[in-house]
Each structure stands twice: as structure tokens, then as C-alpha cells.
Amino acid sequence: MKTHSSSQDLSGQWKIQHFEVGEKRAMDVAAAALDDRFWIGAEVPGDVHAALVERSIIDPPYYGHNDAKSRWIEQKEWWYRTTFNLVRDAETEEHFELVFEGLDTFATIYVNGHEVGKTANMLMSHAFDVTSLVRSGWNAIAVKFDPLHLHHRDKETFDWSSYTKERPWLRKAAMNFGWDWGPRMVTVGIWGTVRLEKRTIAKLENMYARTESVSSELAVLHVTADVKSVLSYRNRQKREQAVVATCNVRLLDRSGHEVAGVTELPVEGGIADTTLNVTSPQLWWTHDLGEPYLYTLEVTLFADGVEVDRYSEPYGLRTIELALHNERGEDAFTFILNGVKVYAKGANWIPADHLIGAIPNSRYRELVELSVEGHMNMLRVWAGGIYEKDVFYDECDRQGVLVWQDFAFANALFPDFNRDFMDNVRQEVENNVLRLRNRASLALWCGNNEIDWLYDMKSASGDITSPFYGELIYHELIPEVLERLDLSRPYWPSSPFGDSNGQDANDPDVGDRHNWQVWHGSVYPRKHGEPPLLDYSIEGVTFKNYKKDHALFSSEFGMHASANRYTLEKNMPAGQFYWGSPEMAYRNKDTNHQKGILLMEGYTGIPQNIEEYMNYSMLTQAEGLRYGIEHFRRINHRNSGALVWQLNDSWPGTSWSMIDYELLPKASFYYGKIFFHPILLSLEHEPGEPLTLWVVNDTRDVLKGELRLNVYALNGEKIYSSSHVVEVTSQSSRCIAELTEVQVLQGRRAEEVMVELVSEGFAAPSNRYFLRDPKDVKLPESQLSVHVNEEEQSVTVTASGAIARLVKLELPLGRVRFSDNYFDLLPGESRTVRLRHPEQTSLPLTELRVSAMNGREG
Ligand code: BMA
């Protein structure tokens, strides 16, 4: 008798074909014996676009305007088919479930020619009982996907649904329809893994492991699981005695030793329920506060003493809370991990590619690795994408990064008055909560992106006249589901959310805040109900506005920067790589292209060619984010988080991302190694005003040492230096000294110096500043000498003559990891940069290009 649950992976090569709607009878195409030899091979998980690119049936969609050429895909009916072999045991009652982790979107599923069900939601998994249909030997599965228009063409449209009118009724990644950083590419296909699960007698369901309390001596872990019989009614009746179900629950450390456990836990009323006490626990921490230690939690189900099912997953012991008040009783928005405050540093995550199903796992791993390398401890999975794949949370759990998880409702009204729609939403919410609630990394559930805030704005401006459709989802349905299924982490209804004294939901005094004064030019403060104002002027959009923002938590803010040269050249037709080309304009999906120009005009000056555009936009983004984040961190008595909009790109466009589509970081990422470092040395300064020197300490230790200020002329001569005693308590910031411009300039002009902050007696990265904006600083030519060490795969760059600004290293290759890039060098100063690639050991260093804004090699 087979006792273990077993699962057969049905992912891999399937076949696809398309038809016009109504061209074929479904039962003919679904027939088990259909001859599909001439269908097209397609990888599952994946999607139709990716399969057609793979076989050169469509042109690569990110090259030039090719995305528009593949629009015909969304008009067709698409079919997927596969076959598999099975051995059934005639002696045992076996139960079979066919599980799809992701179907995009309106699917009808057939097993051996029989229709087993339909689905209408890309954003959840779907399971079908196929016990009566699968047979020993050869079996066939077919899945039909309808074009979306069949499902929304008769539906009402709403007066608000950003970027497209059709999406409110469709539970599908919103960004598929185009966003302000990506083109419309409406995917279709099997985007998650597929498996056939076999069980006998009973199965485990809905495992829930919740850390109830932690201390250095003891962690209390509450574990529950539902136990469900898979015996048929008839067989259950035939048995003389009911099955006796018990569970063993074990927590194993990394070396496989059991640290807590219970055996023969009785299952009562279909529920196994126990509490484990773990003495001297190793807690799960974010990578910056400790080690993200993962145990293995194992639950084994026995029926009459025989093992029938088993759950085994990594598990991190930790508690997470969101404090809405601080110890002084003031409003706050602070994540508390294991009782310790976390200053959240990170960025917003969008789907890692437009073709979500075809993203290799390595891309998730590398993006999370880069986040950690950039000192980020939180990523926000933004509402316009998907609830991410398991691999994303695996990496965040493993690498110690917290996740702010939005529910997938972005920038639109949703038909919360429709029962079918709400049933669908309820299933989606429950499905994802059950899937993700055991994740150590998962810190917050958030109801939606910007809907409460923008509903107010758009109503006030008259763009919306209808009621707040969708409100019942974020304010009734989701909290009600969470109350039943997951009380172990906080819920926040929207981002941004929270208001006081008549302010709108983007109030800096309550809850989280999106700063779109910078870049989008939103005028603040704004009262609830007031028509929103935009200021498209240099002063309206400048990043200097960040200092006016005293938000409790900054969950979105940012500005555009160019993608790297390789990313642009690879994806644009020859002759289009120039500033102002139609192809460059096509990369930018934002509503008003003037915003980026205004930002640069006020800071670097308007670029005249593509080289200047790449440098100026990258420098503006890097310095702009630094300006904002250093400010937010200096006011950490009140502000508890800074999440940049946005971490990554889903296609090779121009956007707010810090890392471009080819996984090449922009200048801001390297700046982030300093501005997100747990110990930040920072200069607060405006032209003509005093220089105040700050140290921000996010660590759990007191910092003691000295802070040195060095001032250099542009030729590298040190003209001033001073030293200041530092003592900064844990998780706080402190103004260390204040000096006047006159004092440090020593008779020079402010345009002619660079200021450097260096730590002594404690480890923190040095930080460098110019006292005037780049457009006003006339840097002399600097010469760069470059020494390549092939063996070490490293490059040493030395500057001479003058300070070299924004020294950049470029290789015509994606995914290259430079240990440093886009930095400034003093004359005589050298920097050695190591290069790595996740798959290549030897990089084409002869093709390396090294330059600075004011200098080149030679
Ligand atoms: C916010 C985000 C996204 C958008 C970004 C830039 O609105 O939530 O919707 O892409 O700003 O405009």
C-alpha cells in the first residue's frame, strides 16, 4: 500500500496552438487523442509570447517597437496541451488533484477530453479533483484560454481605471495593460507550475505556523493544520472504525536536530493544533540586524499509524508588528521585528519582466542579492503586478529582507457591488493569504496602491463622479479574511493611507506617504476634498522638495534615470542611440516627458547628447534620492522608512528604477551603498547656509569615535580639515557639528570645493558632497589611468589633474556586478573595482570603457 503523498510535476514542454474565437468546437481540440504533432512547443511555466519568441515566430518584443507587433496575440483563443503517464494502484483508493499555480487568465481545463472546470483569475492557484478521470497509462490535459475581450466587452466601464478601461473586471496583473514605465503586453498562458498530487486516506491542508512570542530564552510557536479525509463517502461508510489521524510536528535546526516537537498529536475535529516551545531560539532577523536563521518545520500526518502526508518548509522564528505610536505616544509608522525597531530601507518591486511566467528563478535571486548588497531590508511588492512567485519569498526569507505585500488592486475603481466579482476576489485573497502567511519575510498586508488617496483627488477635481467602488474590498472583505486567516502580521488598507486634521490620505503626520511632489509636481499640503494642483516648473518638481517632507514613512518617491548604455544599445535599432531619437522617446512611457528635463535643467543643466543624458539623468536620480533619503534618515525620531520608487524594470525602458532591465544597476544603486548603509555620515547643507554634520546609527550598538570633515579644492588640494567627537545611541541620529561656509572654504568659492566625511574609530563609508549643484560647478578635465587585472577580474582606476566626477565602468554585457561604479575620485586617488558575473568566470575586460563626466582614459 502506498502511504506517502506524491506529486508528479507536469511542468516542462507543452504544446500550444491558436484559433479564431468560434473557429473550432472546444470538445474537438480538447479530445484526448487529438493529433497535435504540428503544434508549437512551449515551456510551462511560461506564456504564449515567450514561446513564440523562443521559436522566432514573433520578433523579440523589447527590441524597437516590436511590442506593438505582437498585439494580435491577445485577440486569439490559445490552447495548451500535454500528455503524461501514470500508474494507478487498483488496490488502494487514490485521490488525485491537478494543481495549476498560475493560469493567465480565462481558462477551461480538460482532462482526457472531459471539461473539469473554468478559471477567471490569474492571481491565484487553482486545483481540480481529477480522481475519476486519470487512468493508468497515457493521459492528456488541454487548457483553453479565451481572449480577454469576451469577458469584459459587455461590462460597464468606470470613470477611473488608469492606463486602460478594461481591467477592473479582470483579475490579471494590471501592468499587462501598460503602465507609466512599460508597454502594453497582454500575456496569456500557463504562468505557474503544474502538478498532479496523489494522496490516500487523508491530507494536510492550510498549514499555519505563527510565532507568538520571542525572547533570547524562549520562542513560542503555534502550529495548526487542517486534516481532510480524501476517502470517498462510500469507503468511509464501509470502514468499521473511523480512521485515527495523528500528527508529528517537529522543528529542526540547520543540522537537522530536532529543537522542539510533539509526536502523536491527536487530530480533533479535522484540526491538528499544538504549541512548541523553543528554548534558546535562533531568531530570524533582517540581514542588517542579524542573521535570517531558518529552521525546518515538519508536519507529518499519520492515518492509523501509517504516514500519509508530509509538509516540510523552512521557517523563521520571529514576531513582526507595526507600531502606529512611538514610546512618546506620538504618531508613528514603525516596523518592530522581534521587539526591535527597524528603519525600513528599500524599494518598490514591480514584476521582474513583462513576461512573468518565463522569468528564470535566477533573476529573482539576483535582484534580491542586489537589494541586500545595496543595504535594503524591505521590498514592497506593488499592487499592479502579481502576488509574487514562491521563489521571490524563498529568497527574501533566506537573505533576510522584509516584504510589504500589496493586494493586487492598483489605481482604479473595482466592481465591489458584483457578487461574482467579489466571490472571485475573496478566493484570490484567501488563496494568497494561505500560501504566504508562514513566510518570515512577510511583514505587512496592504489593501491597495493609491486608490483611497487618488479617489479623493479625482473626485475633488471632478474626474470621478461615481461612488468609491472597490471600498468594500479594502475596508471589509480583506480585513475580514485576515481576521480569520492571518492575525500574525499587520494590515494597512492602502498606500498611502492615514489622515489627520482634514489632510488627505497622503498626510505626513499619519501613516505612510508617497512623495510625488518631486517628479510629478503634486502640490502639498493638500486637504481632503481640495482639487489637486500640479506645478510643472523647476521649483515644482525638484528633489529639493524632499526636505519639506516630514513623513512618518516614505513608501514611494523617486525620479527617472536613463538605463545603462548596454541596455539601450541592445534593444534599439541601429542609428537610434541618440538623445531625442524616436526610439529613446518610445522607451519613456511617462505622461509628460518634460518632468525629467525640468529636473535636470534645475540641477545638471539640460543634456545636449546621449552621453550627457545618461550621465545627467543618472546623477540627478542618484543625488536626488540621496538628498531625500539622507533627510528622511536624519529625522528618524519620526520617520521610520524610505522605500524608493522603484527597484527594478520589467522591460528595457526609461524609468524610476535603480536597476535596469539587463540587471545593470544605475548610479543611484551605488550611491545607495552609502545612503542606505546602517551607519550614515551625512552633510545637511543649502547654499549660503551652515554645514551641519550628522551621523545616523541604525545598528543596535552605541557608536563612538570621530567624524572627520575634509575639504578639497578641485585640484585635490586639501584646504580644510576638522575632527568631531561622535557618540550616537543605537537607532538614532545626531547632529555632530555645525560649521559655516566661510570657515570651511578658506577663501575659495563654494563652487570650487568638494567636502568629504570620514569616520574614525567606527566603520562607515565615507560620503562626499559638492556645495553647489553640478550645473554651477565647472570641473577641470581629469585624466583617468586604468589598470586591468585579468586574473583577479578587477580594474583599478586612478584620477589625476582634477577631481573626476561620476567615474563609470561599462561593459557590453548584462548582469555584470561591479563592486563599485559611478563614483568620484580625487586626483591621485585609486579605486579598485572587482567584476563578477553569475554565469561567466572570465569577462571581456578588453571591451571595458572607463570615463567620467569630466574625463576619460589617457
Ligand atoms: C506611483 C506608483 C506607480 C507609478 C509610479 C510612478 O503612482 O504607485 O503606479 O508607476 O507612481 O508614477
PDB file of N, CA, C and O and ligand atoms in Angstrom, residues 162-163 179-181 348 350 380 382-384 406 410-411 449-450 453-454 495 514 516 519-520 556-558 560 590-591 595 645-646 656, ligand 1:
ATOM      1  N   SER A 162      -6.747  53.638 -14.400  1.00  0.00           N
ATOM      2  CA  SER A 162      -5.572  54.219 -15.051  1.00  0.00           C
ATOM      3  C   SER A 162      -5.032  53.313 -16.154  1.00  0.00           C
ATOM      4  O   SER A 162      -4.996  52.096 -16.002  1.00  0.00           O
ATOM      5  N   TYR A 163      -4.633  53.909 -17.213  1.00  0.00           N
ATOM      6  CA  TYR A 163      -3.945  53.309 -18.374  1.00  0.00           C
ATOM      7  C   TYR A 163      -4.816  52.467 -19.292  1.00  0.00           C
ATOM      8  O   TYR A 163      -4.447  52.227 -20.430  1.00  0.00           O
ATOM      9  N   TRP A 179       1.777  50.622 -18.280  1.00  0.00           N
ATOM     10  CA  TRP A 179       1.849  51.484 -17.092  1.00  0.00           C
ATOM     11  C   TRP A 179       2.758  52.644 -17.449  1.00  0.00           C
ATOM     12  O   TRP A 179       3.197  52.743 -18.606  1.00  0.00           O
ATOM     13  N   ASP A 180       3.077  53.509 -16.479  1.00  0.00           N
ATOM     14  CA  ASP A 180       3.903  54.653 -16.879  1.00  0.00           C
ATOM     15  C   ASP A 180       5.387  54.305 -16.945  1.00  0.00           C
ATOM     16  O   ASP A 180       6.238  55.167 -17.083  1.00  0.00           O
ATOM     17  N   TRP A 181       5.697  52.994 -16.867  1.00  0.00           N
ATOM     18  CA  TRP A 181       7.076  52.545 -17.077  1.00  0.00           C
ATOM     19  C   TRP A 181       7.142  51.331 -17.993  1.00  0.00           C
ATOM     20  O   TRP A 181       8.196  50.707 -18.110  1.00  0.00           O
ATOM     21  N   ASN A 348      10.462  49.689  -4.087  1.00  0.00           N
ATOM     22  CA  ASN A 348       9.244  49.060  -4.588  1.00  0.00           C
ATOM     23  C   ASN A 348       9.590  48.093  -5.704  1.00  0.00           C
ATOM     24  O   ASN A 348      10.357  48.419  -6.619  1.00  0.00           O
ATOM     25  N   ILE A 350       8.420  45.766  -8.862  1.00  0.00           N
ATOM     26  CA  ILE A 350       7.404  45.512  -9.890  1.00  0.00           C
ATOM     27  C   ILE A 350       7.743  44.151 -10.506  1.00  0.00           C
ATOM     28  O   ILE A 350       8.847  43.629 -10.284  1.00  0.00           O
ATOM     29  N   ARG A 380       8.764  46.383  -1.307  1.00  0.00           N
ATOM     30  CA  ARG A 380       7.288  46.438  -1.366  1.00  0.00           C
ATOM     31  C   ARG A 380       6.831  45.828  -2.690  1.00  0.00           C
ATOM     32  O   ARG A 380       7.162  46.341  -3.748  1.00  0.00           O
ATOM     33  N   TRP A 382       4.450  45.717  -5.182  1.00  0.00           N
ATOM     34  CA  TRP A 382       3.456  46.733  -5.554  1.00  0.00           C
ATOM     35  C   TRP A 382       2.229  46.092  -6.206  1.00  0.00           C
ATOM     36  O   TRP A 382       2.325  45.102  -6.942  1.00  0.00           O
ATOM     37  N   ALA A 383       1.075  46.727  -5.970  1.00  0.00           N
ATOM     38  CA  ALA A 383      -0.235  46.161  -6.309  1.00  0.00           C
ATOM     39  C   ALA A 383      -0.512  45.934  -7.795  1.00  0.00           C
ATOM     40  O   ALA A 383      -1.402  45.167  -8.135  1.00  0.00           O
ATOM     41  N   GLY A 384       0.201  46.587  -8.665  1.00  0.00           N
ATOM     42  CA  GLY A 384      -0.116  46.463 -10.098  1.00  0.00           C
ATOM     43  C   GLY A 384       0.519  45.269 -10.771  1.00  0.00           C
ATOM     44  O   GLY A 384       0.384  45.088 -11.981  1.00  0.00           O
ATOM     45  N   ASP A 406       1.389  44.232  -1.125  1.00  0.00           N
ATOM     46  CA  ASP A 406       0.114  44.823  -1.528  1.00  0.00           C
ATOM     47  C   ASP A 406      -0.817  43.724  -2.028  1.00  0.00           C
ATOM     48  O   ASP A 406      -0.360  42.783  -2.684  1.00  0.00           O
ATOM     49  N   ALA A 410      -4.760  48.198  -8.038  1.00  0.00           N
ATOM     50  CA  ALA A 410      -3.980  49.412  -8.286  1.00  0.00           C
ATOM     51  C   ALA A 410      -4.757  50.407  -9.135  1.00  0.00           C
ATOM     52  O   ALA A 410      -5.304  50.062 -10.188  1.00  0.00           O
ATOM     53  N   ASN A 411      -4.814  51.640  -8.658  1.00  0.00           N
ATOM     54  CA  ASN A 411      -5.198  52.809  -9.441  1.00  0.00           C
ATOM     55  C   ASN A 411      -6.447  52.611 -10.312  1.00  0.00           C
ATOM     56  O   ASN A 411      -6.400  52.855 -11.529  1.00  0.00           O
ATOM     57  N   ASN A 449      -2.878  50.000  -3.951  1.00  0.00           N
ATOM     58  CA  ASN A 449      -1.962  51.083  -4.263  1.00  0.00           C
ATOM     59  C   ASN A 449      -2.725  52.346  -4.636  1.00  0.00           C
ATOM     60  O   ASN A 449      -3.441  52.364  -5.655  1.00  0.00           O
ATOM     61  N   GLU A 450      -2.598  53.351  -3.813  1.00  0.00           N
ATOM     62  CA  GLU A 450      -3.007  54.734  -4.095  1.00  0.00           C
ATOM     63  C   GLU A 450      -4.493  54.937  -4.366  1.00  0.00           C
ATOM     64  O   GLU A 450      -4.893  56.003  -4.815  1.00  0.00           O
ATOM     65  N   TRP A 453      -6.369  57.429  -1.764  1.00  0.00           N
ATOM     66  CA  TRP A 453      -5.819  58.782  -1.963  1.00  0.00           C
ATOM     67  C   TRP A 453      -6.289  59.387  -3.298  1.00  0.00           C
ATOM     68  O   TRP A 453      -6.815  60.494  -3.358  1.00  0.00           O
ATOM     69  N   LEU A 454      -6.105  58.619  -4.381  1.00  0.00           N
ATOM     70  CA  LEU A 454      -6.443  59.160  -5.695  1.00  0.00           C
ATOM     71  C   LEU A 454      -7.953  59.280  -5.902  1.00  0.00           C
ATOM     72  O   LEU A 454      -8.405  60.140  -6.653  1.00  0.00           O
ATOM     73  N   SER A 495      -1.920  52.285   0.345  1.00  0.00           N
ATOM     74  CA  SER A 495      -0.669  53.037   0.423  1.00  0.00           C
ATOM     75  C   SER A 495      -0.756  54.146  -0.619  1.00  0.00           C
ATOM     76  O   SER A 495      -0.944  53.834  -1.797  1.00  0.00           O
ATOM     77  N   HIS A 514       3.361  58.834  -0.028  1.00  0.00           N
ATOM     78  CA  HIS A 514       4.056  58.814  -1.318  1.00  0.00           C
ATOM     79  C   HIS A 514       4.446  60.245  -1.637  1.00  0.00           C
ATOM     80  O   HIS A 514       3.565  61.115  -1.679  1.00  0.00           O
ATOM     81  N   TRP A 516       5.092  62.515  -4.338  1.00  0.00           N
ATOM     82  CA  TRP A 516       5.132  62.817  -5.778  1.00  0.00           C
ATOM     83  C   TRP A 516       5.088  64.314  -6.045  1.00  0.00           C
ATOM     84  O   TRP A 516       4.685  64.756  -7.100  1.00  0.00           O
ATOM     85  N   TRP A 519       9.223  65.091  -8.941  1.00  0.00           N
ATOM     86  CA  TRP A 519       8.949  64.454 -10.224  1.00  0.00           C
ATOM     87  C   TRP A 519       7.564  64.793 -10.782  1.00  0.00           C
ATOM     88  O   TRP A 519       7.466  65.455 -11.800  1.00  0.00           O
ATOM     89  N   HIS A 520       6.461  64.328 -10.099  1.00  0.00           N
ATOM     90  CA  HIS A 520       5.148  64.583 -10.690  1.00  0.00           C
ATOM     91  C   HIS A 520       4.630  65.999 -10.399  1.00  0.00           C
ATOM     92  O   HIS A 520       3.615  66.406 -10.950  1.00  0.00           O
ATOM     93  N   GLU A 556       6.863  55.590  -1.196  1.00  0.00           N
ATOM     94  CA  GLU A 556       7.162  55.799  -2.624  1.00  0.00           C
ATOM     95  C   GLU A 556       7.710  57.186  -2.831  1.00  0.00           C
ATOM     96  O   GLU A 556       7.116  58.159  -2.357  1.00  0.00           O
ATOM     97  N   PHE A 557       8.771  57.284  -3.555  1.00  0.00           N
ATOM     98  CA  PHE A 557       9.314  58.565  -4.029  1.00  0.00           C
ATOM     99  C   PHE A 557      10.455  58.218  -4.979  1.00  0.00           C
ATOM    100  O   PHE A 557      11.093  57.168  -4.828  1.00  0.00           O
ATOM    101  N   GLY A 558      10.683  59.058  -5.957  1.00  0.00           N
ATOM    102  CA  GLY A 558      11.796  58.752  -6.848  1.00  0.00           C
ATOM    103  C   GLY A 558      11.754  59.585  -8.107  1.00  0.00           C
ATOM    104  O   GLY A 558      10.915  60.484  -8.261  1.00  0.00           O
ATOM    105  N   HIS A 560      13.234  59.540 -12.545  1.00  0.00           N
ATOM    106  CA  HIS A 560      13.808  58.763 -13.657  1.00  0.00           C
ATOM    107  C   HIS A 560      15.326  58.841 -13.714  1.00  0.00           C
ATOM    108  O   HIS A 560      15.914  59.839 -13.323  1.00  0.00           O
ATOM    109  N   ASP A 590       6.119  57.635 -19.476  1.00  0.00           N
ATOM    110  CA  ASP A 590       5.500  58.561 -18.524  1.00  0.00           C
ATOM    111  C   ASP A 590       4.663  59.600 -19.281  1.00  0.00           C
ATOM    112  O   ASP A 590       4.871  59.842 -20.468  1.00  0.00           O
ATOM    113  N   THR A 591       3.733  60.201 -18.543  1.00  0.00           N
ATOM    114  CA  THR A 591       2.759  61.074 -19.201  1.00  0.00           C
ATOM    115  C   THR A 591       3.355  62.369 -19.749  1.00  0.00           C
ATOM    116  O   THR A 591       2.906  62.867 -20.763  1.00  0.00           O
ATOM    117  N   LYS A 595       8.993  66.479 -17.401  1.00  0.00           N
ATOM    118  CA  LYS A 595       9.361  66.441 -15.976  1.00  0.00           C
ATOM    119  C   LYS A 595      10.852  66.137 -15.769  1.00  0.00           C
ATOM    120  O   LYS A 595      11.534  66.788 -14.976  1.00  0.00           O
ATOM    121  N   TRP A 645      10.749  54.444  -5.135  1.00  0.00           N
ATOM    122  CA  TRP A 645      10.038  54.001  -6.332  1.00  0.00           C
ATOM    123  C   TRP A 645      11.045  54.033  -7.469  1.00  0.00           C
ATOM    124  O   TRP A 645      11.428  55.100  -7.851  1.00  0.00           O
ATOM    125  N   GLN A 646      11.556  53.025  -8.028  1.00  0.00           N
ATOM    126  CA  GLN A 646      11.234  51.647  -7.969  1.00  0.00           C
ATOM    127  C   GLN A 646      12.538  50.879  -8.043  1.00  0.00           C
ATOM    128  O   GLN A 646      13.548  51.429  -8.517  1.00  0.00           O
ATOM    129  N   TRP A 656      11.944  55.010 -13.233  1.00  0.00           N
ATOM    130  CA  TRP A 656      12.417  55.397 -11.905  1.00  0.00           C
ATOM    131  C   TRP A 656      13.323  54.315 -11.292  1.00  0.00           C
ATOM    132  O   TRP A 656      13.732  54.452 -10.151  1.00  0.00           O
TER     133      TRP A 656
HETATM  134  C1  BMA B   1       3.033  55.575  -8.237  1.00  0.00           C
HETATM  135  C2  BMA B   1       3.140  54.107  -8.328  1.00  0.00           C
HETATM  136  C3  BMA B   1       3.003  53.633  -9.734  1.00  0.00           C
HETATM  137  C4  BMA B   1       3.671  54.559 -10.698  1.00  0.00           C
HETATM  138  C5  BMA B   1       4.616  55.485 -10.005  1.00  0.00           C
HETATM  139  C6  BMA B   1       5.264  56.465 -10.898  1.00  0.00           C
HETATM  140  O1  BMA B   1       1.795  56.017  -8.591  1.00  0.00           O
HETATM  141  O2  BMA B   1       2.285  53.510  -7.437  1.00  0.00           O
HETATM  142  O3  BMA B   1       1.647  53.490 -10.037  1.00  0.00           O
HETATM  143  O4  BMA B   1       4.301  53.833 -11.674  1.00  0.00           O
HETATM  144  O5  BMA B   1       3.976  56.193  -9.002  1.00  0.00           O
HETATM  145  O6  BMA B   1       4.346  57.347 -11.473  1.00  0.00           O
END
